[in-house]
PDB file of C-alpha atoms in Angstrom:
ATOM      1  CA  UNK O   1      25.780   1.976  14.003  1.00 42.00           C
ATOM      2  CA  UNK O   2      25.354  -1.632  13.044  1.00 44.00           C
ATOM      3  CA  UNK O   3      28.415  -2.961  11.617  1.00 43.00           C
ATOM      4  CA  UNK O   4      28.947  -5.448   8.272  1.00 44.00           C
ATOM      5  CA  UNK O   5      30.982  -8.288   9.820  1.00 46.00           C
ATOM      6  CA  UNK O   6      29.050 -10.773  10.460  1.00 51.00           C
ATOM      7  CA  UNK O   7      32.063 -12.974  12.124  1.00 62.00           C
ATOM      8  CA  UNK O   8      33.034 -10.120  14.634  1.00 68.00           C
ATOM      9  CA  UNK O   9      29.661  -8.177  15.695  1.00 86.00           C
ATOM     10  CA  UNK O  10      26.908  -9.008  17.961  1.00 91.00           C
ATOM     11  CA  UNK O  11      24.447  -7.716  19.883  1.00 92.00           C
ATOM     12  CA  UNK O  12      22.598  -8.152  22.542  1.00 94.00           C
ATOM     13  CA  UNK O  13      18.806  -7.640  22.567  1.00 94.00           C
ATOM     14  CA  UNK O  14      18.480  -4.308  23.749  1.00 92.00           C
ATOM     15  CA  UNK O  15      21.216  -3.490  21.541  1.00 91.00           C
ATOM     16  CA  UNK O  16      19.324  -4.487  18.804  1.00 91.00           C
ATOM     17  CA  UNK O  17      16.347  -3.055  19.957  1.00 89.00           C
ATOM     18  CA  UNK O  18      17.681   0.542  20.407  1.00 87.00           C
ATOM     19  CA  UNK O  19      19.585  -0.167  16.898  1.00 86.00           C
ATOM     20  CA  UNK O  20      16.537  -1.007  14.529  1.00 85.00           C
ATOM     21  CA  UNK O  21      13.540   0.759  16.139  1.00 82.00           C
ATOM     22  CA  UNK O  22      12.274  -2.717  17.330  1.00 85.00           C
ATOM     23  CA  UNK O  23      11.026  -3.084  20.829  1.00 85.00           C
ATOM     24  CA  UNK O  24      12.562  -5.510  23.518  1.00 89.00           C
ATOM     25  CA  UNK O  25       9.068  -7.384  23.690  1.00 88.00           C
ATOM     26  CA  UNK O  26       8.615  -7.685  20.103  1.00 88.00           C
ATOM     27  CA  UNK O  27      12.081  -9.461  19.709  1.00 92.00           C
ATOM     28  CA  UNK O  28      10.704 -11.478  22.759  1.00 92.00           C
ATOM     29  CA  UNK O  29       7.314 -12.680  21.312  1.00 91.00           C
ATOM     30  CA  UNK O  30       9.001 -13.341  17.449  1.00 91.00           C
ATOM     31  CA  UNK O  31      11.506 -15.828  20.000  1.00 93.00           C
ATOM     32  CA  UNK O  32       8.712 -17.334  21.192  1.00 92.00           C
ATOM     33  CA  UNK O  33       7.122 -17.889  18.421  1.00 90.00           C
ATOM     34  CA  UNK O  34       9.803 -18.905  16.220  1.00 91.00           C
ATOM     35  CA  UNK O  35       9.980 -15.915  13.862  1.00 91.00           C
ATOM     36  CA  UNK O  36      13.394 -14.872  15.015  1.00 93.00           C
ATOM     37  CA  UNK O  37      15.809 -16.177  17.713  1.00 93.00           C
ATOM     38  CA  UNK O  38      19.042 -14.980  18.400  1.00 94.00           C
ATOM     39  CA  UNK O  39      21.417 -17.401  16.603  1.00 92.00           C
ATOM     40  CA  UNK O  40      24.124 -17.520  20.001  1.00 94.00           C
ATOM     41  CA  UNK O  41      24.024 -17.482  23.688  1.00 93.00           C
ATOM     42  CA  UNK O  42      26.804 -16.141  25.974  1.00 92.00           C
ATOM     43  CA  UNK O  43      27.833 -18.629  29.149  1.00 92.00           C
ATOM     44  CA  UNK O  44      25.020 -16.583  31.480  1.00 92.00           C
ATOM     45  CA  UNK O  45      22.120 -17.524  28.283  1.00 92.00           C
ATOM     46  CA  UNK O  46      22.039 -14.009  27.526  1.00 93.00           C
ATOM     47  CA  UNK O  47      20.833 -13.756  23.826  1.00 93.00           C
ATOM     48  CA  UNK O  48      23.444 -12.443  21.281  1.00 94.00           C
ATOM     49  CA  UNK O  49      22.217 -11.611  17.040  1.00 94.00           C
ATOM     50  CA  UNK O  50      24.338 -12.265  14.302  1.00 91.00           C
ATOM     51  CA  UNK O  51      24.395  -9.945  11.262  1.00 88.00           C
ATOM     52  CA  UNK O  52      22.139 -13.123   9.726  1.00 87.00           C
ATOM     53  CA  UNK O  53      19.486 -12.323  12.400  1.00 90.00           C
ATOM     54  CA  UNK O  54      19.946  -8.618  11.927  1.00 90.00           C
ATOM     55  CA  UNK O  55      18.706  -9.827   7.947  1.00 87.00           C
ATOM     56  CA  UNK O  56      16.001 -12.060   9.154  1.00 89.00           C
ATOM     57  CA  UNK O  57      14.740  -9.321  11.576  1.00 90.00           C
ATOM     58  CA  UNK O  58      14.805  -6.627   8.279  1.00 86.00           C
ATOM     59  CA  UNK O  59      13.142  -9.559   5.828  1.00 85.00           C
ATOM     60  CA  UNK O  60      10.098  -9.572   9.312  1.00 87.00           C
ATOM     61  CA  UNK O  61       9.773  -6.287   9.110  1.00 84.00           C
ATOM     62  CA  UNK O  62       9.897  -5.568   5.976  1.00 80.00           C
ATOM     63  CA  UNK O  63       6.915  -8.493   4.937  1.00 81.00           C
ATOM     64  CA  UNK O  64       5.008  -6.868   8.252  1.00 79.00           C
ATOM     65  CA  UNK O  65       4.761  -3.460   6.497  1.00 70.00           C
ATOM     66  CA  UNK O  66       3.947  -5.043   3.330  1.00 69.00           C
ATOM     67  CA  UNK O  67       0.378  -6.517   5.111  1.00 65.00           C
ATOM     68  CA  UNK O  68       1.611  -9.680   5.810  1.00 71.00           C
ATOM     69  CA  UNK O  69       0.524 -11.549   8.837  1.00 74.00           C
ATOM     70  CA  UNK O  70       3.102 -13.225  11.394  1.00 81.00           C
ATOM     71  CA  UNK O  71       1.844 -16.455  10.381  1.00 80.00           C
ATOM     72  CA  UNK O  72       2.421 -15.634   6.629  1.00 75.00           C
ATOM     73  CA  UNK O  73       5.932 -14.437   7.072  1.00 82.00           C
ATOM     74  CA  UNK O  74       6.631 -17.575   8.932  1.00 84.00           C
ATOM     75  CA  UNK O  75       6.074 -19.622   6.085  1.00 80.00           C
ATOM     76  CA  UNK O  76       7.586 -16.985   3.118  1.00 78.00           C
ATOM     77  CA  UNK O  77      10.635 -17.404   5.653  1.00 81.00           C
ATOM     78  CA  UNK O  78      10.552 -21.230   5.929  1.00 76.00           C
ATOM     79  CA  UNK O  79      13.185 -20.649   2.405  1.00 63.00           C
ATOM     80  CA  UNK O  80      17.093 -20.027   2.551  1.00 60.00           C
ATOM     81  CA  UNK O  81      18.123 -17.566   5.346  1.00 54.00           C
ATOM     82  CA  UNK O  82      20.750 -16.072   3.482  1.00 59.00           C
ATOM     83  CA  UNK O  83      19.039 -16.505  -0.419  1.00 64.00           C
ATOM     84  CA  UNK O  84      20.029 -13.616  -1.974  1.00 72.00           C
ATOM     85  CA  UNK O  85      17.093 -13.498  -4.861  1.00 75.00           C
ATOM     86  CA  UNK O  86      14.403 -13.735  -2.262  1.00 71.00           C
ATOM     87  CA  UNK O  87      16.417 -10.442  -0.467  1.00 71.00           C
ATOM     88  CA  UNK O  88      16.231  -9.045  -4.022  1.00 77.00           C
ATOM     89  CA  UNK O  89      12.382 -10.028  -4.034  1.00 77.00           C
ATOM     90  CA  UNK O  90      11.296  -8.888  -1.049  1.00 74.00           C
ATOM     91  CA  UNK O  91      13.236  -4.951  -1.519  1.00 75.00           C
ATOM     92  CA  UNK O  92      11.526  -5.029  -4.785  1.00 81.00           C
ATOM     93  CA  UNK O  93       8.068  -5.180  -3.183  1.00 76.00           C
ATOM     94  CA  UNK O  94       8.691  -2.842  -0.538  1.00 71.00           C
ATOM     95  CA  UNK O  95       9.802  -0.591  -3.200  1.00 77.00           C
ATOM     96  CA  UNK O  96       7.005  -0.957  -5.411  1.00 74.00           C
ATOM     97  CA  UNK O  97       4.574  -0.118  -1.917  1.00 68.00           C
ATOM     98  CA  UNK O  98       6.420   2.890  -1.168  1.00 68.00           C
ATOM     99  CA  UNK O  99       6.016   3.760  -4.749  1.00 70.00           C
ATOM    100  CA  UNK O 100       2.159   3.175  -4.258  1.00 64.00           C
ATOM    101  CA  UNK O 101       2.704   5.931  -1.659  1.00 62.00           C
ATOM    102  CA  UNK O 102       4.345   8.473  -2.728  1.00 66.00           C
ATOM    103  CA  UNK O 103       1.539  10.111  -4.696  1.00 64.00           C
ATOM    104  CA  UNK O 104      -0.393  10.496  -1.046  1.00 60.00           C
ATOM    105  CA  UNK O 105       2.253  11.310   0.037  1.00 62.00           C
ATOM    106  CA  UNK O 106       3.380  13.928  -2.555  1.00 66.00           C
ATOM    107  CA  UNK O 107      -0.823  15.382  -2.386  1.00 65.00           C
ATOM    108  CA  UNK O 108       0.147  15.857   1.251  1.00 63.00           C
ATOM    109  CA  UNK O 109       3.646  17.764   1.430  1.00 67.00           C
ATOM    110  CA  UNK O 110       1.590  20.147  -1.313  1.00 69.00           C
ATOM    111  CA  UNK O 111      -1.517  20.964   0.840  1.00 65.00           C
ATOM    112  CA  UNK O 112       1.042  21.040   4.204  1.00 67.00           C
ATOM    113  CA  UNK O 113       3.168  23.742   2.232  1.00 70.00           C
ATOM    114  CA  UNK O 114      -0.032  25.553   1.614  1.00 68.00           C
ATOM    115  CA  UNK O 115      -0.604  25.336   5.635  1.00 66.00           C
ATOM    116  CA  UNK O 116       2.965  26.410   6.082  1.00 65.00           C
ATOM    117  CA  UNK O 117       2.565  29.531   4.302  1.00 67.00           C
ATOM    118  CA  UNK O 118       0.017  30.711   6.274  1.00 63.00           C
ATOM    119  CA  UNK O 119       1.103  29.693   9.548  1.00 61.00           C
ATOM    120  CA  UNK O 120       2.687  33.241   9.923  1.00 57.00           C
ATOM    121  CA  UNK O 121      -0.969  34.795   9.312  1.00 58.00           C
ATOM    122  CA  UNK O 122      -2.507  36.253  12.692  1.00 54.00           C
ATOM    123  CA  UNK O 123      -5.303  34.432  11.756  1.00 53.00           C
ATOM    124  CA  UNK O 124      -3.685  30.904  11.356  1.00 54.00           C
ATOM    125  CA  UNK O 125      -3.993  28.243   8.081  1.00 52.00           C
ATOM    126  CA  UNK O 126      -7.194  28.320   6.737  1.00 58.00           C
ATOM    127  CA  UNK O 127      -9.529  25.978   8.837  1.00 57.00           C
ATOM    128  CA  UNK O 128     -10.719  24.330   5.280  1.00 56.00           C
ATOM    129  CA  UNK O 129      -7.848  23.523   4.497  1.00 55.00           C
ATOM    130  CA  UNK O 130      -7.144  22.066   7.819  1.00 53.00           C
ATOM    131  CA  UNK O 131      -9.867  19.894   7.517  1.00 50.00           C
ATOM    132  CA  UNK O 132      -9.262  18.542   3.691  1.00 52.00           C
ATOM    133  CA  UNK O 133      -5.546  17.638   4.898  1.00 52.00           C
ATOM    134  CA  UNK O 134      -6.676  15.736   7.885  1.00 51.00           C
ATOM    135  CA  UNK O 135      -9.061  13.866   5.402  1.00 48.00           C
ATOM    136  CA  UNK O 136      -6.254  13.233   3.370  1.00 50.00           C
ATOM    137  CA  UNK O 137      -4.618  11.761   5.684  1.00 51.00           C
ATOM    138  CA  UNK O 138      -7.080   9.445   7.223  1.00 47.00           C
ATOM    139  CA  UNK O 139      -8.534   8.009   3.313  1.00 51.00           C
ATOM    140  CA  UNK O 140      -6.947   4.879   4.255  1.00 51.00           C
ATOM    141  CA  UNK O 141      -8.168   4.303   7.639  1.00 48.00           C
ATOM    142  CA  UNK O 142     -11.659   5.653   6.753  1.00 51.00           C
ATOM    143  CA  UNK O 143     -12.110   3.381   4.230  1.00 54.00           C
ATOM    144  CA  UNK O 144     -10.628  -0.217   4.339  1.00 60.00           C
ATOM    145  CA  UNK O 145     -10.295  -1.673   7.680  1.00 60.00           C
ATOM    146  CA  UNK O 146      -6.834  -3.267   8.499  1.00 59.00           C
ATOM    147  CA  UNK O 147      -7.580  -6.958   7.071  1.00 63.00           C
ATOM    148  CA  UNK O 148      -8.364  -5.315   3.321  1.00 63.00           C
ATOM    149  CA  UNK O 149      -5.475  -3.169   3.409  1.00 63.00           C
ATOM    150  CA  UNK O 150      -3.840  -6.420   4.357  1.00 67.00           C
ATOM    151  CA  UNK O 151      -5.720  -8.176   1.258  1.00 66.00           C
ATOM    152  CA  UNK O 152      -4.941  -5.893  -0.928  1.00 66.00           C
ATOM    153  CA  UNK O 153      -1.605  -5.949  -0.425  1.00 69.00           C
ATOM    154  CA  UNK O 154      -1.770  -9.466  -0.877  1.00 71.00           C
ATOM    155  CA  UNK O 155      -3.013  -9.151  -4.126  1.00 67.00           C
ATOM    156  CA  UNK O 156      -0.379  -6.754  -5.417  1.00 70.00           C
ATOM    157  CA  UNK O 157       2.009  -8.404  -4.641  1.00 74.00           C
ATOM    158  CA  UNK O 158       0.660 -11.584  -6.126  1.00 74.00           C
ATOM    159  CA  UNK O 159       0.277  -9.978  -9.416  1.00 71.00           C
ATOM    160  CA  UNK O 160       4.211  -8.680  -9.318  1.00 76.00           C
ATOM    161  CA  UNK O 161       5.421  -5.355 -10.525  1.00 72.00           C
ATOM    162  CA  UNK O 162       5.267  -6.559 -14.459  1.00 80.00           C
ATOM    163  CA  UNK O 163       1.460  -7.282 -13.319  1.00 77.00           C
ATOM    164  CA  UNK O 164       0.928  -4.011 -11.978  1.00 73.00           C
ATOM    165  CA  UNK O 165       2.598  -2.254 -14.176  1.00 78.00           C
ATOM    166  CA  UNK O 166       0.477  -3.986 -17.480  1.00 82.00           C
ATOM    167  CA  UNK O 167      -2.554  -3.293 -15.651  1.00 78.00           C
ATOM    168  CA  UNK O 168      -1.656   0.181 -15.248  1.00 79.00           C
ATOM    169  CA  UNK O 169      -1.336   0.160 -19.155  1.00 83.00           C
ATOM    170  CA  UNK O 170      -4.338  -1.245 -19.470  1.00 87.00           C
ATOM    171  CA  UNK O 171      -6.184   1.026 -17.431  1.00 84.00           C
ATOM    172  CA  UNK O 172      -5.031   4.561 -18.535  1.00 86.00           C
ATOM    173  CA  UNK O 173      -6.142   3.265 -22.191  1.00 90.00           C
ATOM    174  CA  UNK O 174      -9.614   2.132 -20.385  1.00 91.00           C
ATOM    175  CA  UNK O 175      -9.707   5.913 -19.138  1.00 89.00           C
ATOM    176  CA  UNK O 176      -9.197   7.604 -22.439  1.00 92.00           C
ATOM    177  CA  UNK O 177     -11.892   5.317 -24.200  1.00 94.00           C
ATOM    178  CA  UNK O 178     -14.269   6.090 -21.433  1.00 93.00           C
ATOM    179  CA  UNK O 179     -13.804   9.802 -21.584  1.00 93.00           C
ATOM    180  CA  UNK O 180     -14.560   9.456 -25.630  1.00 94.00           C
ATOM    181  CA  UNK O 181     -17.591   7.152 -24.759  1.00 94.00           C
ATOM    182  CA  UNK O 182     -18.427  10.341 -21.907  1.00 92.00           C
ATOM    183  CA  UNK O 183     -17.835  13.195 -24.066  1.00 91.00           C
ATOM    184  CA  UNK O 184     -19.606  11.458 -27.281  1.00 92.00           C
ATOM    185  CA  UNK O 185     -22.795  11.886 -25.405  1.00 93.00           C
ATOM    186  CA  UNK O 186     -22.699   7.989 -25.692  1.00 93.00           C
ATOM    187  CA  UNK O 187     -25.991   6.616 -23.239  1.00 93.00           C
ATOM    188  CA  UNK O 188     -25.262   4.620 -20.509  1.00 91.00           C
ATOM    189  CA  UNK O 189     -27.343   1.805 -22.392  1.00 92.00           C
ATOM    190  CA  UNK O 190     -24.912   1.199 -25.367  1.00 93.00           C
ATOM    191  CA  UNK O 191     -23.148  -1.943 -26.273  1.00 94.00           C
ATOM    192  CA  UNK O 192     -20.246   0.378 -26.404  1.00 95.00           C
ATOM    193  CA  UNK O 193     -20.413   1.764 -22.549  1.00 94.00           C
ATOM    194  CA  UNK O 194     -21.370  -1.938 -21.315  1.00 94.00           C
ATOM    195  CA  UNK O 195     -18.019  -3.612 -22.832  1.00 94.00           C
ATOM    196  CA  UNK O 196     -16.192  -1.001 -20.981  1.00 93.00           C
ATOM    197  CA  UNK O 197     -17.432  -1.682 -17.402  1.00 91.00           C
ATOM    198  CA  UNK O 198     -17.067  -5.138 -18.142  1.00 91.00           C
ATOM    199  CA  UNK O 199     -13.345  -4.608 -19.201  1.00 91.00           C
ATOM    200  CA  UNK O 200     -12.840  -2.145 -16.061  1.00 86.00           C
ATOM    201  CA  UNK O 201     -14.152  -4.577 -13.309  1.00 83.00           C
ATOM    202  CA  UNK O 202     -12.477  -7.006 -14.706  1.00 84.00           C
ATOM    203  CA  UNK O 203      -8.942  -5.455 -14.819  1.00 81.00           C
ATOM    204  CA  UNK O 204      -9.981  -3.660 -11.195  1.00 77.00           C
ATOM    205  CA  UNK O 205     -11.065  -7.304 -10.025  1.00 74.00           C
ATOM    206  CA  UNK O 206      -7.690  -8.480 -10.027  1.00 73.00           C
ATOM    207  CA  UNK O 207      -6.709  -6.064  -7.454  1.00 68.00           C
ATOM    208  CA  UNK O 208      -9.500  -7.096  -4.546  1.00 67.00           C
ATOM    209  CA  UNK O 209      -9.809 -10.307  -3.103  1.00 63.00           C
ATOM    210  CA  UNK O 210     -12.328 -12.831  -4.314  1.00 69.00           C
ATOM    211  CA  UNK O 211     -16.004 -13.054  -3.130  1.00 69.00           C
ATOM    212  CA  UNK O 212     -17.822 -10.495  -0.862  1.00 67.00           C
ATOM    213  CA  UNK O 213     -14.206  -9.024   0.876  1.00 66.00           C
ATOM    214  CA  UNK O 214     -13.918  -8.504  -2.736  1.00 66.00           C
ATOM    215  CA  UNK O 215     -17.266  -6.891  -2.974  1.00 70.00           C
ATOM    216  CA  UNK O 216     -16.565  -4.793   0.071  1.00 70.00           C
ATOM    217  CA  UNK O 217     -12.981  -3.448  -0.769  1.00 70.00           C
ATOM    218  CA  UNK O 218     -14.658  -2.366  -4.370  1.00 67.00           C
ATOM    219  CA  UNK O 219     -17.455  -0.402  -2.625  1.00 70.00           C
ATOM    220  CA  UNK O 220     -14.987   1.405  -0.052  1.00 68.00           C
ATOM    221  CA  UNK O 221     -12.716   1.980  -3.196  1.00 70.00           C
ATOM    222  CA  UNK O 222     -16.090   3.985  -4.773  1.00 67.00           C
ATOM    223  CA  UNK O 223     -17.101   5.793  -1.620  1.00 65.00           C
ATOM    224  CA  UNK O 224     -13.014   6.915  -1.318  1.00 63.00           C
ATOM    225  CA  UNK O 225     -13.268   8.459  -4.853  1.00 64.00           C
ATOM    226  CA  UNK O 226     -16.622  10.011  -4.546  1.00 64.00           C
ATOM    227  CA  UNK O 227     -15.642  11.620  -1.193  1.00 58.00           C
ATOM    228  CA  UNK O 228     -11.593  12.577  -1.877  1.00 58.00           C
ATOM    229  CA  UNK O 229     -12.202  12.476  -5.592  1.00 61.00           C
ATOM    230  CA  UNK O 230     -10.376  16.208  -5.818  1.00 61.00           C
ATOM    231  CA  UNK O 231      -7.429  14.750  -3.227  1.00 55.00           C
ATOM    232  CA  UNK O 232      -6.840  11.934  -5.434  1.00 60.00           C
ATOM    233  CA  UNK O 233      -7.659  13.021  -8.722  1.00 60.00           C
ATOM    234  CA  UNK O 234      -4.867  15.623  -8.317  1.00 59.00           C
ATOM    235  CA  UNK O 235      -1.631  13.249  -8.868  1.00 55.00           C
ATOM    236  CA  UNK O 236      -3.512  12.017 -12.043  1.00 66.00           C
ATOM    237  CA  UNK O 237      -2.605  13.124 -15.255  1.00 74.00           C
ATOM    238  CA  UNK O 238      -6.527  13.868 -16.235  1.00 78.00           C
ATOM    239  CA  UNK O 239      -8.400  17.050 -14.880  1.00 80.00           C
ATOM    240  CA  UNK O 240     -10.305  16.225 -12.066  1.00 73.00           C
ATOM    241  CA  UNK O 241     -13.545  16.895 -13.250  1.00 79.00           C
ATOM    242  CA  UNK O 242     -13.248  15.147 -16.235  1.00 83.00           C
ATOM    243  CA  UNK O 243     -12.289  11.925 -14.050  1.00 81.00           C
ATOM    244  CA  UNK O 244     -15.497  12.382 -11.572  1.00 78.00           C
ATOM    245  CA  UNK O 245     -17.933  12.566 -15.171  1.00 85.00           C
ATOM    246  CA  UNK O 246     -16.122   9.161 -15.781  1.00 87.00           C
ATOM    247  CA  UNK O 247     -16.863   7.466 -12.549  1.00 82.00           C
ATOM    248  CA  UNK O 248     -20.117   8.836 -12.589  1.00 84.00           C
ATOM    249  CA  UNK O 249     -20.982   7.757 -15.875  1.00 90.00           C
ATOM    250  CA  UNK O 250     -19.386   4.092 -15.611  1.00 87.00           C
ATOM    251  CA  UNK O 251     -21.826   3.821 -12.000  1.00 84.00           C
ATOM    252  CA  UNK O 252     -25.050   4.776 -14.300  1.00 88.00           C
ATOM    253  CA  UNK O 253     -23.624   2.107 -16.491  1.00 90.00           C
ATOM    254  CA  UNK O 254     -23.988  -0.348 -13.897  1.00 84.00           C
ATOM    255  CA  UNK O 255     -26.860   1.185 -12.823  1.00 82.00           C
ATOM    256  CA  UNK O 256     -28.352   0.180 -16.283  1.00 80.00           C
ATOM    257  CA  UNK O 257     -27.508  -3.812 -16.743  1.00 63.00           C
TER     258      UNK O 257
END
């Protein structure tokens, strides 16, 4: 285990390696590029890390799984080494991803414990539900490409979790007056339905990335509700069917202006 003292430990690179889950070649190529470089050398030039580079390995890492590129965690890491508030920063932001997460992830442990239980059937899980797991899984990968989940990332975290979390406000309250507007029997050609949209692309608009990446993220975002609407719609607090009426009425909506 990786020890706290950062005047007595070190290790050497495949120590580290074997230690954090990184590969030998990845702590090679962030040397070579300057991302991290171990801070000591023994007589022979073997590398040795410091607990500091063990921290500037985690703060890599960590940005990396948050959709940064190398490039941009070069330059968030051009600050203090050691600042403890951008530490606090960045474990905030990884937090508030894997909080993003959880509700997959939560839709998945449900349909895999509904796989479980039938495991012991001579007949195996149900092939349906086989398939609407796997789908699950893949809504991501299906739908945005690498660089928007990047971008969108980006944008999160440029908003901050006060950001996210007003717009989340804002939102549910945009869902219950569109489900009054939808079960009013209000047409899609009222002032009424038209201030909506405009309020909901605007508030979704600050989540995707300006011009047509923008464009394209939004359109994925439509095609992954229409096709895992029921997947997704389940970790909302709305019935599902009342959320797809909403969707489909704000899209005739559009459809009208």
């Amino acid at each position: 285990m990786i020890g706290a003292d950062d005047a007595g430990r070190r290790w050497s690179i495949g120590e580290l390696a074997r230690a954090t889950g990184t590969t030998v070649r990845a702590l090679h190529h962030y040397d070579e590029i300057g991302l991290l470089s171990a801070s000591e050398r023994t007589p022979a030039g073997h590398r040795r890390y410091t607990e500091r580079d063990l921290r500037r390995l985690y703060r890599v890492r960590a940005l990396r799984a948050l959709g940064l590129s190398l490039e941009e965690i070069a330059g968030v890491l051009d600050g203090p080494a050691d600042d403890p508030e951008s530490m606090r920063e960045l474990l905030t932001a990884q937090l508030r991803r894997l909080d993003e997460h959880a509700e997959l992830i939560g839709t998945l442990r449900r349909r895999i414990r509904g796989l479980l239980r039938q495991a012991g059937d001579s007949s195996g899980p149900d092939p349906d539900r086989l398939m609407t797991t796997l789908e699950l899984m893949s809504v991501f990968e299906t739908y945005f490409t690498e660089e928007q989940r990047e971008r969108l990332a980006e944008r999160r975290n440029a908003l901050g979790g006060e950001g996210v979390e007003a717009a989340r406000h804002e939102w549910a309250g945009l869902v219950e007056e569109g489900l009054r507007l939808v079960e009013s029997g209000v047409p899609a050609e009222d002032e009424r339905a038209r201030d909506l949209v405009r309020r909901w692309d605007a508030l979704a608009g600050g989540f995707h990335p300006d011009g047509a990446d923008g464009e394209r993220t939004r359109a994925a975002a439509r095609r992954m509700w229409r096709d895992n609407s029921a997947e997704i719609g389940g970790s909302l607090p709305w019935p599902v069917e009342r959320m797809a009426g909403l969707v489909a009425y704000l899209e005739q909506v559009r459809q009208t202006g």
